[in-house]
Short mmCIF file of C-alpha atoms in Angstrom, two decimals:
data_model
loop_
_atom_site.label_atom_id
_atom_site.label_comp_id
_atom_site.label_asym_id
_atom_site.label_seq_id
_atom_site.Cartn_x
_atom_site.Cartn_y
_atom_site.Cartn_z
CA MET A 1 -69.21 2.63 83.09
CA GLU A 2 -67.83 -0.44 84.85
CA PHE A 3 -69.17 -3.01 82.39
CA LYS A 4 -70.74 -2.69 78.99
CA LEU A 5 -72.14 -5.71 77.18
CA GLU A 6 -72.89 -5.49 73.47
CA SER A 7 -75.16 -8.16 71.94
CA VAL A 8 -73.63 -10.88 74.07
CA SER A 9 -74.79 -14.43 73.40
CA LEU A 10 -73.74 -17.65 75.07
CA GLN A 11 -74.30 -21.14 73.82
CA LYS A 12 -73.30 -24.31 75.59
CA GLN A 13 -73.43 -27.66 73.92
CA GLU A 14 -75.87 -26.34 71.33
CA LYS A 15 -78.14 -24.86 73.97
CA THR A 16 -78.71 -21.13 74.01
CA ILE A 17 -78.10 -19.81 77.51
CA LEU A 18 -78.01 -16.08 76.77
CA SER A 19 -79.18 -14.35 73.63
CA SER A 20 -78.20 -10.91 72.48
CA ILE A 21 -77.72 -9.26 75.87
CA SER A 22 -76.87 -5.57 75.85
CA LEU A 23 -76.33 -4.09 79.26
CA GLU A 24 -74.56 -1.28 81.07
CA ILE A 25 -73.43 -1.59 84.67
CA PRO A 26 -72.42 1.77 86.15
CA ALA A 27 -69.39 2.03 88.48
CA GLY A 28 -70.28 2.17 92.17
CA SER A 29 -73.73 0.71 91.64
CA ILE A 30 -75.52 -2.17 93.33
CA PHE A 31 -76.69 -3.85 90.18
CA ILE A 32 -79.02 -6.80 90.66
CA LEU A 33 -79.74 -9.62 88.25
CA ILE A 34 -83.11 -11.20 88.89
CA GLY A 35 -85.22 -13.74 87.08
CA PRO A 36 -86.57 -17.26 87.39
CA SER A 37 -84.20 -20.22 87.87
CA GLY A 38 -82.47 -21.18 84.64
CA SER A 39 -82.91 -17.74 83.11
CA GLY A 40 -79.14 -17.26 82.68
CA LYS A 41 -78.36 -14.89 85.58
CA SER A 42 -75.40 -16.89 86.91
CA SER A 43 -74.12 -17.56 83.40
CA LEU A 44 -74.15 -13.83 82.73
CA LEU A 45 -72.25 -13.17 85.95
CA ARG A 46 -69.55 -15.69 85.04
CA LEU A 47 -68.84 -13.82 81.81
CA LEU A 48 -67.75 -10.77 83.81
CA ASN A 49 -64.62 -12.40 85.29
CA ARG A 50 -64.11 -14.63 82.25
CA LEU A 51 -64.88 -17.91 83.97
CA ASP A 52 -66.84 -18.24 80.75
CA ALA A 53 -66.50 -16.52 77.40
CA PRO A 54 -69.40 -15.39 75.22
CA THR A 55 -70.08 -17.21 71.95
CA SER A 56 -70.61 -13.85 70.25
CA GLY A 57 -70.77 -10.19 71.19
CA ARG A 58 -68.43 -7.96 73.11
CA ILE A 59 -67.83 -7.21 76.79
CA LEU A 60 -66.07 -4.02 77.84
CA TYR A 61 -64.61 -3.51 81.29
CA LYS A 62 -63.68 0.10 81.97
CA ASP A 63 -64.11 0.81 78.25
CA GLN A 64 -61.58 -1.83 77.20
CA PRO A 65 -62.43 -5.27 75.78
CA ILE A 66 -62.38 -7.69 78.72
CA GLU A 67 -59.90 -9.93 76.87
CA SER A 68 -57.33 -7.15 76.88
CA TYR A 69 -56.74 -7.57 80.62
CA PRO A 70 -54.46 -10.37 81.84
CA VAL A 71 -56.99 -12.84 83.23
CA GLN A 72 -55.33 -13.09 86.67
CA GLU A 73 -55.33 -9.30 87.07
CA LEU A 74 -58.95 -9.12 85.94
CA ARG A 75 -60.03 -11.73 88.48
CA LYS A 76 -58.24 -9.96 91.30
CA GLU A 77 -59.99 -6.74 90.37
CA VAL A 78 -63.34 -8.42 89.73
CA GLY A 79 -63.80 -10.76 92.69
CA MET A 80 -66.52 -13.37 93.01
CA LEU A 81 -68.57 -14.98 95.77
CA PHE A 82 -70.38 -18.23 95.14
CA GLN A 83 -73.52 -19.77 96.59
CA HIS A 84 -71.50 -22.38 98.47
CA PRO A 85 -68.27 -20.96 99.92
CA VAL A 86 -65.38 -23.43 99.55
CA MET A 87 -62.88 -23.39 102.41
CA ILE A 88 -59.42 -24.77 101.75
CA ASN A 89 -57.81 -26.96 104.42
CA GLY A 90 -56.43 -24.80 107.17
CA THR A 91 -57.34 -21.91 109.41
CA VAL A 92 -59.33 -18.76 108.78
CA ARG A 93 -55.98 -16.99 108.37
CA ASP A 94 -54.86 -19.50 105.69
CA ASN A 95 -58.08 -18.94 103.80
CA ILE A 96 -57.93 -15.17 103.92
CA ALA A 97 -54.28 -15.14 102.86
CA LEU A 98 -54.93 -17.62 100.02
CA GLY A 99 -55.05 -15.09 97.20
CA HIS A 100 -51.70 -13.68 98.28
CA LYS A 101 -50.21 -17.13 98.69
CA LEU A 102 -51.22 -17.98 95.12
CA GLN A 103 -49.15 -14.96 94.03
CA LYS A 104 -46.29 -16.16 96.29
CA LYS A 105 -46.79 -13.18 98.60
CA ASP A 106 -47.46 -12.87 102.31
CA LEU A 107 -50.48 -11.14 103.78
CA PRO A 108 -49.39 -9.43 107.01
CA GLU A 109 -51.18 -10.37 110.23
CA GLU A 110 -52.61 -6.88 110.78
CA LYS A 111 -54.12 -6.93 107.29
CA VAL A 112 -55.76 -10.31 108.02
CA LEU A 113 -57.22 -8.93 111.25
CA GLU A 114 -58.44 -5.83 109.48
CA LEU A 115 -60.26 -7.98 106.91
CA ILE A 116 -61.76 -10.17 109.63
CA GLU A 117 -63.13 -7.06 111.25
CA ARG A 118 -64.32 -5.63 107.95
CA VAL A 119 -66.55 -8.65 107.28
CA GLY A 120 -67.92 -8.59 110.83
CA LEU A 121 -66.22 -11.68 112.26
CA GLU A 122 -64.66 -12.03 115.72
CA LYS A 123 -60.89 -11.52 115.69
CA ASP A 124 -60.22 -14.64 117.77
CA LEU A 125 -61.49 -16.78 114.89
CA ILE A 126 -58.20 -16.14 113.09
CA ASP A 127 -56.60 -19.45 114.09
CA LYS A 128 -59.77 -21.51 113.95
CA ASP A 129 -60.07 -24.42 111.52
CA ALA A 130 -62.14 -22.98 108.66
CA SER A 131 -63.96 -26.25 108.01
CA VAL A 132 -65.84 -26.11 111.33
CA LEU A 133 -67.30 -22.62 110.80
CA SER A 134 -71.02 -22.05 110.25
CA GLY A 135 -72.32 -21.35 106.75
CA GLY A 136 -72.59 -17.63 107.42
CA GLN A 137 -69.07 -17.47 108.88
CA LYS A 138 -67.66 -19.37 105.90
CA GLN A 139 -69.30 -16.95 103.49
CA ARG A 140 -67.77 -14.03 105.41
CA VAL A 141 -64.33 -15.69 105.31
CA ALA A 142 -64.82 -16.17 101.56
CA LEU A 143 -65.68 -12.47 101.32
CA ALA A 144 -62.62 -11.46 103.34
CA ARG A 145 -60.49 -13.72 101.10
CA THR A 146 -61.85 -11.95 98.03
CA LEU A 147 -61.46 -8.50 99.59
CA ALA A 148 -57.80 -9.28 100.30
CA ASN A 149 -57.25 -8.94 96.54
CA ASP A 150 -58.55 -5.36 96.81
CA PRO A 151 -61.28 -5.75 94.18
CA LYS A 152 -63.11 -2.92 92.44
CA VAL A 153 -66.09 -5.14 91.62
CA LEU A 154 -67.74 -8.02 93.47
CA LEU A 155 -69.73 -10.59 91.50
CA LEU A 156 -72.22 -12.18 93.87
CA ASP A 157 -73.78 -15.48 92.80
CA GLU A 158 -76.61 -15.85 95.31
CA PRO A 159 -74.19 -15.70 98.25
CA THR A 160 -76.96 -15.75 100.86
CA SER A 161 -79.31 -18.32 99.36
CA ALA A 162 -77.80 -21.30 101.21
CA LEU A 163 -77.62 -19.57 104.59
CA ASP A 164 -80.05 -19.70 107.50
CA PRO A 165 -82.26 -16.63 107.93
CA GLY A 166 -80.21 -14.97 110.68
CA ALA A 167 -77.01 -15.24 108.67
CA VAL A 168 -78.72 -13.97 105.52
CA VAL A 169 -79.35 -10.55 107.04
CA GLN A 170 -75.81 -10.26 108.44
CA VAL A 171 -74.04 -11.30 105.25
CA ARG A 172 -76.31 -9.05 103.21
CA GLU A 173 -75.50 -6.06 105.45
CA THR A 174 -71.78 -6.81 105.22
CA LEU A 175 -72.00 -6.86 101.44
CA ILE A 176 -73.89 -3.58 101.30
CA GLN A 177 -71.16 -2.00 103.45
CA GLN A 178 -68.62 -2.92 100.76
CA ALA A 179 -70.69 -0.97 98.25
CA LYS A 180 -70.48 2.06 100.54
CA ARG A 181 -66.69 1.80 100.21
CA GLY A 182 -67.06 2.25 96.47
CA ILE A 183 -67.02 -1.38 95.33
CA THR A 184 -69.44 -2.13 92.51
CA LEU A 185 -71.74 -5.06 93.34
CA VAL A 186 -73.24 -7.20 90.60
CA TRP A 187 -75.67 -9.32 92.52
CA VAL A 188 -77.62 -12.38 91.38
CA THR A 189 -80.39 -12.83 93.89
CA HIS A 190 -83.78 -14.32 94.57
CA ASP A 191 -84.04 -12.12 97.63
CA MET A 192 -86.57 -9.46 96.77
CA ASP A 193 -85.65 -7.51 99.92
CA VAL A 194 -82.17 -6.93 98.50
CA ALA A 195 -83.69 -6.15 95.14
CA SER A 196 -86.16 -3.55 96.30
CA ASP A 197 -84.26 -2.04 99.28
CA VAL A 198 -80.73 -1.47 98.10
CA ALA A 199 -80.45 -1.97 94.35
CA THR A 200 -79.51 1.12 92.42
CA GLY A 201 -80.37 -0.64 89.20
CA GLY A 202 -80.54 -4.02 87.59
CA ALA A 203 -81.97 -6.30 84.96
CA LEU A 204 -84.65 -8.94 84.79
CA LEU A 205 -83.77 -11.98 82.72
CA VAL A 206 -86.23 -14.51 81.41
CA GLY A 207 -85.15 -17.38 79.19
CA GLY A 208 -81.73 -15.89 78.50
CA LYS A 209 -83.10 -12.55 77.37
CA ILE A 210 -83.32 -9.24 79.16
CA VAL A 211 -86.91 -8.25 79.76
CA VAL A 212 -86.33 -5.03 81.66
CA GLN A 213 -83.20 -3.15 82.63
CA GLY A 214 -82.33 0.19 84.10
CA GLY A 215 -82.62 2.04 87.39
CA ARG A 216 -85.02 1.34 90.24
CA GLU A 217 -87.94 3.03 88.52
CA GLU A 218 -87.73 1.00 85.34
CA LEU A 219 -87.30 -2.19 87.32
CA PHE A 220 -89.91 -1.84 90.02
CA GLU A 221 -92.39 0.72 88.82
CA GLY A 222 -92.30 0.14 85.09
CA LYS A 223 -95.26 -0.93 83.03
CA ASN A 224 -93.66 -4.09 81.66
CA GLN A 225 -96.18 -6.90 82.03
CA ILE A 226 -93.63 -9.73 82.46
CA ALA A 227 -91.69 -7.71 85.04
CA GLN A 228 -94.80 -7.07 87.08
CA THR A 229 -95.75 -10.73 86.93
CA PHE A 230 -92.27 -11.76 88.09
CA LEU A 231 -92.14 -9.26 90.92
CA LYS A 232 -95.50 -10.52 92.17
CA GLY A 233 -93.84 -13.94 92.33
CA GLU A 234 -96.10 -15.44 89.73
CA LEU A 235 -93.58 -16.14 87.01
CA LYS A 236 -92.78 -19.84 86.91
CA GLU A 237 -89.36 -21.39 86.32
CA ASN A 238 -88.00 -21.69 82.79
CA GLU A 239 -90.87 -19.72 81.33
CA MET B 1 -39.08 -79.53 89.14
CA ASN B 2 -37.51 -80.26 85.79
CA ASN B 3 -36.59 -77.37 83.58
CA GLN B 4 -38.01 -79.12 80.53
CA ILE B 5 -41.70 -80.00 80.34
CA SER B 6 -42.43 -83.16 78.36
CA ASN B 7 -45.17 -83.12 75.73
CA VAL B 8 -47.19 -85.69 77.65
CA THR B 9 -47.07 -83.64 80.83
CA PHE B 10 -47.96 -80.54 78.85
CA PHE B 11 -50.94 -82.27 77.28
CA LEU B 12 -52.13 -83.51 80.66
CA SER B 13 -52.20 -79.93 81.96
CA TRP B 14 -55.49 -79.62 80.07
CA SER B 15 -56.96 -81.66 82.92
CA PHE B 16 -56.89 -78.43 85.00
CA ILE B 17 -59.28 -76.89 82.50
CA GLY B 18 -61.28 -80.13 82.36
CA PHE B 19 -61.79 -80.25 86.13
CA SER B 20 -62.72 -76.55 86.18
CA MET B 21 -65.35 -77.26 83.53
CA LEU B 22 -66.70 -80.18 85.59
CA ILE B 23 -67.03 -77.93 88.66
CA ALA B 24 -68.84 -75.34 86.55
CA LEU B 25 -71.19 -78.01 85.20
CA TRP B 26 -71.81 -79.45 88.66
CA GLN B 27 -72.62 -76.05 90.15
CA GLY B 28 -74.76 -75.00 87.18
CA LEU B 29 -72.61 -71.95 86.43
CA LYS B 30 -73.21 -72.15 82.67
CA MET B 31 -69.53 -71.31 82.23
CA GLU B 32 -68.15 -74.56 80.78
CA LYS B 33 -68.04 -73.23 77.25
CA ASP B 34 -66.49 -69.97 78.41
CA ILE B 35 -63.78 -71.78 80.37
CA LEU B 36 -62.95 -74.02 77.40
CA ILE B 37 -62.83 -71.18 74.86
CA SER B 38 -60.78 -68.98 77.19
CA GLY B 39 -58.42 -71.87 77.81
CA ILE B 40 -57.95 -72.44 74.10
CA ARG B 41 -57.41 -68.72 73.52
CA ALA B 42 -54.79 -68.50 76.25
CA PHE B 43 -53.11 -71.63 74.85
CA LEU B 44 -52.95 -70.31 71.28
CA GLN B 45 -51.93 -66.77 72.23
CA LEU B 46 -49.11 -67.98 74.44
CA ILE B 47 -47.87 -70.55 71.94
CA VAL B 48 -47.76 -67.89 69.23
CA THR B 49 -46.02 -65.49 71.63
CA GLY B 50 -43.52 -68.20 72.53
CA TYR B 51 -42.57 -68.79 68.89
CA LEU B 52 -42.53 -65.06 68.17
CA LEU B 53 -40.22 -64.38 71.12
CA GLN B 54 -38.00 -67.28 70.07
CA PHE B 55 -37.74 -65.73 66.61
CA ILE B 56 -36.91 -62.29 68.02
CA PHE B 57 -34.38 -63.72 70.50
CA ASP B 58 -32.66 -65.63 67.70
CA ALA B 59 -32.54 -62.56 65.47
CA GLN B 60 -30.55 -60.60 68.10
CA SER B 61 -31.30 -57.32 66.33
CA PRO B 62 -31.47 -54.19 68.49
CA TYR B 63 -33.76 -52.58 65.87
CA LEU B 64 -36.22 -55.45 66.03
CA THR B 65 -36.07 -55.33 69.84
CA ALA B 66 -36.77 -51.60 69.80
CA LEU B 67 -39.67 -52.12 67.40
CA VAL B 68 -41.19 -54.77 69.67
CA LEU B 69 -40.89 -52.44 72.67
CA LEU B 70 -42.56 -49.66 70.69
CA ILE B 71 -45.46 -51.89 69.70
CA MET B 72 -45.86 -53.07 73.30
CA THR B 73 -45.92 -49.43 74.48
CA VAL B 74 -48.55 -48.39 71.95
CA VAL B 75 -50.77 -51.37 72.81
CA ALA B 76 -50.43 -50.55 76.53
CA GLY B 77 -51.26 -46.91 75.78
CA ARG B 78 -54.32 -47.86 73.82
CA ASP B 79 -55.62 -50.08 76.55
CA ALA B 80 -55.02 -47.67 79.44
CA SER B 81 -56.43 -44.69 77.53
CA LYS B 82 -59.88 -46.29 77.59
CA ARG B 83 -60.10 -45.08 81.19
CA GLY B 84 -59.63 -41.51 80.07
CA GLN B 85 -62.51 -41.28 77.62
CA GLY B 86 -63.56 -37.69 77.09
CA LEU B 87 -60.13 -36.19 77.76
CA PRO B 88 -58.55 -34.49 74.77
CA ASN B 89 -55.68 -36.40 73.05
CA VAL B 90 -55.87 -39.08 75.69
CA PHE B 91 -54.37 -41.90 73.60
CA LEU B 92 -51.34 -39.82 72.67
CA ILE B 93 -50.85 -38.54 76.22
CA VAL B 94 -51.18 -41.96 77.84
CA THR B 95 -48.85 -43.60 75.32
CA ILE B 96 -46.23 -40.90 75.90
CA ALA B 97 -46.64 -41.20 79.70
CA ILE B 98 -46.23 -44.97 79.59
CA GLY B 99 -43.36 -44.59 77.15
CA LEU B 100 -41.62 -42.19 79.53
CA GLY B 101 -41.96 -44.68 82.40
CA GLU B 102 -40.46 -47.35 80.14
CA ILE B 103 -37.59 -45.20 78.83
CA VAL B 104 -36.55 -43.87 82.25
CA THR B 105 -36.70 -47.26 83.97
CA LEU B 106 -35.11 -49.28 81.18
CA GLY B 107 -32.55 -46.52 80.71
CA ILE B 108 -31.39 -46.76 84.31
CA LEU B 109 -31.30 -50.57 84.17
CA LEU B 110 -29.07 -50.35 81.11
CA LEU B 111 -26.96 -47.58 82.60
CA ILE B 112 -26.20 -49.43 85.84
CA ARG B 113 -25.68 -52.58 83.78
CA VAL B 114 -28.31 -54.75 85.42
CA ILE B 115 -29.27 -55.84 81.91
CA SER B 116 -27.98 -55.48 78.40
CA PHE B 117 -30.13 -54.39 75.46
CA SER B 118 -30.67 -57.98 74.30
CA PRO B 119 -34.19 -59.16 73.47
CA ALA B 120 -34.10 -61.91 76.11
CA GLU B 121 -33.57 -59.35 78.85
CA ALA B 122 -35.15 -56.13 77.58
CA ILE B 123 -38.45 -57.62 76.41
CA PRO B 124 -39.55 -59.57 79.53
CA LEU B 125 -38.49 -56.69 81.81
CA SER B 126 -40.34 -54.23 79.60
CA GLY B 127 -43.40 -56.46 79.88
CA MET B 128 -43.28 -55.98 83.64
CA ILE B 129 -42.58 -52.26 83.37
CA LEU B 130 -45.35 -51.65 80.84
CA GLY B 131 -47.87 -53.79 82.72
CA ASN B 132 -47.35 -51.80 85.91
CA SER B 133 -47.21 -48.55 83.99
CA MET B 134 -50.52 -49.35 82.37
CA ILE B 135 -52.22 -50.03 85.70
CA ALA B 136 -50.80 -46.82 87.18
CA ALA B 137 -52.03 -44.89 84.14
CA SER B 138 -55.53 -46.37 84.45
CA ILE B 139 -55.75 -45.53 88.16
CA ALA B 140 -54.42 -42.02 87.54
CA LEU B 141 -56.94 -41.29 84.77
CA ASP B 142 -59.80 -42.66 86.80
CA ARG B 143 -58.88 -40.68 89.87
CA LEU B 144 -58.22 -37.46 87.99
CA LYS B 145 -61.72 -37.60 86.50
CA GLY B 146 -63.25 -38.31 89.89
CA SER B 147 -61.25 -35.64 91.72
CA MET B 148 -61.89 -32.92 89.17
CA ALA B 149 -65.62 -33.62 89.30
CA GLN B 150 -65.68 -33.68 93.07
CA ARG B 151 -63.56 -30.57 93.42
CA LYS B 152 -65.16 -28.55 90.66
CA ASN B 153 -66.44 -25.86 93.03
CA GLU B 154 -63.04 -25.58 94.71
CA VAL B 155 -61.26 -25.35 91.35
CA GLU B 156 -63.60 -22.60 90.22
CA ALA B 157 -63.30 -20.67 93.51
CA LEU B 158 -59.50 -20.76 93.17
CA LEU B 159 -59.61 -19.59 89.56
CA ALA B 160 -61.88 -16.72 90.60
CA LEU B 161 -59.28 -15.70 93.21
CA GLY B 162 -56.61 -15.45 90.53
CA ALA B 163 -55.12 -18.95 90.63
CA THR B 164 -53.49 -20.50 87.56
CA PRO B 165 -55.05 -23.77 86.30
CA ARG B 166 -52.09 -25.63 87.81
CA GLN B 167 -52.73 -24.06 91.22
CA ALA B 168 -56.48 -24.58 90.96
CA ALA B 169 -56.03 -28.28 90.11
CA SER B 170 -53.25 -28.94 92.60
CA ASN B 171 -55.36 -30.84 95.15
CA ALA B 172 -56.91 -32.99 92.45
CA LEU B 173 -53.46 -33.65 90.99
CA ARG B 174 -52.03 -34.62 94.37
CA GLU B 175 -54.90 -37.07 94.94
CA THR B 176 -54.36 -38.51 91.47
CA LEU B 177 -50.65 -39.19 91.97
CA ARG B 178 -51.11 -40.61 95.46
CA ALA B 179 -53.82 -43.01 94.25
CA ALA B 180 -51.62 -44.26 91.42
CA ILE B 181 -48.43 -44.68 93.49
CA ILE B 182 -49.86 -46.04 96.77
CA PRO B 183 -50.51 -49.64 95.56
CA THR B 184 -46.87 -50.06 94.52
CA VAL B 185 -45.56 -48.60 97.77
CA ASP B 186 -47.89 -50.88 99.73
CA ARG B 187 -46.62 -53.86 97.76
CA LEU B 188 -43.05 -52.93 98.76
CA LYS B 189 -44.08 -53.14 102.43
CA THR B 190 -45.42 -56.71 102.24
CA MET B 191 -42.92 -57.99 99.72
CA GLY B 192 -41.57 -61.43 100.67
CA ILE B 193 -43.94 -61.73 103.62
CA VAL B 194 -47.39 -61.84 102.09
CA SER B 195 -46.46 -62.31 98.47
CA LEU B 196 -43.68 -64.02 96.58
CA PRO B 197 -43.91 -62.09 93.35
CA GLY B 198 -44.09 -63.70 89.95
CA MET B 199 -40.60 -62.99 88.80
CA MET B 200 -38.97 -64.44 91.89
CA SER B 201 -41.23 -67.50 91.83
CA GLY B 202 -40.35 -67.96 88.18
CA LEU B 203 -36.62 -67.78 88.80
CA ILE B 204 -36.84 -70.24 91.70
CA LEU B 205 -38.92 -72.64 89.60
CA ALA B 206 -36.33 -72.32 86.83
CA GLY B 207 -33.64 -73.47 89.25
CA GLN B 208 -32.13 -70.20 90.55
CA ALA B 209 -31.04 -70.10 94.19
CA PRO B 210 -33.58 -68.11 96.27
CA THR B 211 -30.76 -65.83 97.47
CA GLU B 212 -30.04 -64.89 93.84
CA ALA B 213 -33.73 -64.68 92.90
CA VAL B 214 -34.44 -62.08 95.63
CA LYS B 215 -31.73 -59.81 94.26
CA TYR B 216 -33.55 -59.64 90.94
CA GLN B 217 -36.83 -59.16 92.70
CA ILE B 218 -35.51 -56.27 94.77
CA ILE B 219 -34.24 -54.51 91.67
CA VAL B 220 -37.53 -55.15 89.89
CA MET B 221 -39.63 -53.75 92.74
CA PHE B 222 -37.47 -50.65 93.05
CA MET B 223 -37.60 -50.10 89.33
CA LEU B 224 -41.40 -50.48 89.24
CA THR B 225 -41.73 -47.87 91.99
CA LEU B 226 -39.97 -45.40 89.74
CA THR B 227 -41.98 -46.53 86.72
CA VAL B 228 -45.37 -45.85 88.31
CA SER B 229 -44.14 -42.54 89.73
CA VAL B 230 -42.96 -41.33 86.32
CA THR B 231 -46.02 -42.55 84.43
CA SER B 232 -48.63 -41.21 86.84
CA THR B 233 -46.88 -37.85 87.19
CA ALA B 234 -46.74 -37.54 83.41
CA ILE B 235 -50.44 -38.47 83.12
CA GLY B 236 -51.39 -35.87 85.73
CA LEU B 237 -49.30 -33.06 84.27
CA PHE B 238 -50.27 -33.75 80.66
CA THR B 239 -54.02 -34.23 81.20
CA TYR B 240 -55.16 -31.66 83.76
CA LYS B 241 -54.83 -28.86 81.20
CA GLY B 242 -57.62 -30.47 79.21
CA TYR B 243 -60.02 -29.44 81.96
CA PHE B 244 -59.30 -25.76 81.40
CA THR B 245 -60.06 -23.30 78.62
CA SER B 246 -57.38 -21.09 77.10
CA TYR B 247 -58.66 -18.17 79.20
CA TRP B 248 -58.40 -20.22 82.43
CA GLY B 249 -62.00 -21.20 82.92
CA ILE B 250 -63.31 -24.73 83.42
CA ASN B 251 -63.81 -26.56 80.13
CA GLU B 252 -67.41 -27.69 80.52
CA VAL B 253 -67.22 -29.84 77.41
CA VAL B 254 -64.44 -31.97 78.92
CA MET B 255 -66.12 -31.97 82.34
CA THR B 256 -69.30 -33.33 80.78
CA ALA B 257 -67.52 -35.73 78.44
CA THR B 258 -65.59 -37.29 81.31
CA GLY B 259 -68.95 -37.99 82.88
CA SER B 260 -68.54 -35.67 85.78
CA SER B 261 -70.36 -32.38 85.35
CA ASP B 262 -73.54 -33.02 87.26
CA LYS B 263 -72.06 -34.94 90.16
CA ALA B 264 -70.34 -31.78 91.29
CA LYS B 265 -73.43 -29.67 91.22
CA LYS B 266 -75.61 -29.74 94.25
#
């Protein structure tokens, strides 16, 4: 089991964001988190690399309490992609080598090129100013930058939701390829194509609580009334 | 100009306030009362300060001088820390930062024997040091809050890549220090051309030769450059940690309290 959450709750400024979440995320899975806006999906994701800490409950990563890992090591192993990729000043190369630079190490040129290829970018982009790239290219650079840390898990916080339709498909495919290399994907998405085509399992959150969780069958063919309503697109925000 | 101001002349200086009030009345500014009250306040405060300083100068006690400097530092710290509302321990941090600027600058002045630790020299110079320190601290706090809010996504992306809080905040910190130091450096560039600063004007009015007065002014400007550098660096390094949790996440409580959380979100 990659992650195991036991009665995890999260409160922020006296507001309950997540209540009593228990969840298992198997290693090597494409685990999706779906639900209406404001249901706590992103908040849940941020607990898994300790950008946030739960108010109560326990999170295990590889059977050990998540706090027992040095936070820097954890974040290298559990990488994260955000909705809006942030490029630092400099070239594509500078961005991809950033993680190594933070550790005062160098990332060799051939490794940079390998990563560029792995995320489906053209090799001659290596010396291009990262700030002028398209949204889809930036998200791929952000992915390459995260992959440079050699992660075992990728936390994906709606990484395709701000992209134009053509780029959505490409970035999505690139992400799925990473799963084929054995990286566990925990994927917050509104994209029902991702959800129904590639997910090996997942959970539906509504109002900070898990309504359904499990494999594809439980999620998509179960009898749960709320789940069926959501999947038909009829569940309104913050319900 | 005479070095002594006669009582009659001093009394007649109220005509400046009187004419200002007349202009306000004429233009319908509804500020006559405000001008008068402010004038009286300034008059009383300065008179009291004058007598107080005279008393301290006459006492010639290094302890009393040190006490006065301490009080001045704390008052400066209290005032500048208003800009940092929402940051943890801001009053303490700002007072220490301003105090450091004061100690380092005054220390060097004493060491290279520009001044001696007598009240007549240490107190007015400290006034200048603390005044500039306070402005630098205010700018630094203001900019740090703005930069952290603006760069929240960047800070978080860096943390997620394995950066330390210091690394994640480094761009915001750099912006903070630059903003606080730039005005002083710019003032150095135009010194003597655009502005004849207060200290030099004062010395010339008091009868010093301009060639002597500029020497003091040069030392003062150089010393203030160091003061603002020390204070703003201390503010940056002591406060940025407040934006982070112990497990190296962003402290949302501080982000919200410094009035910045929602600006950063799309």
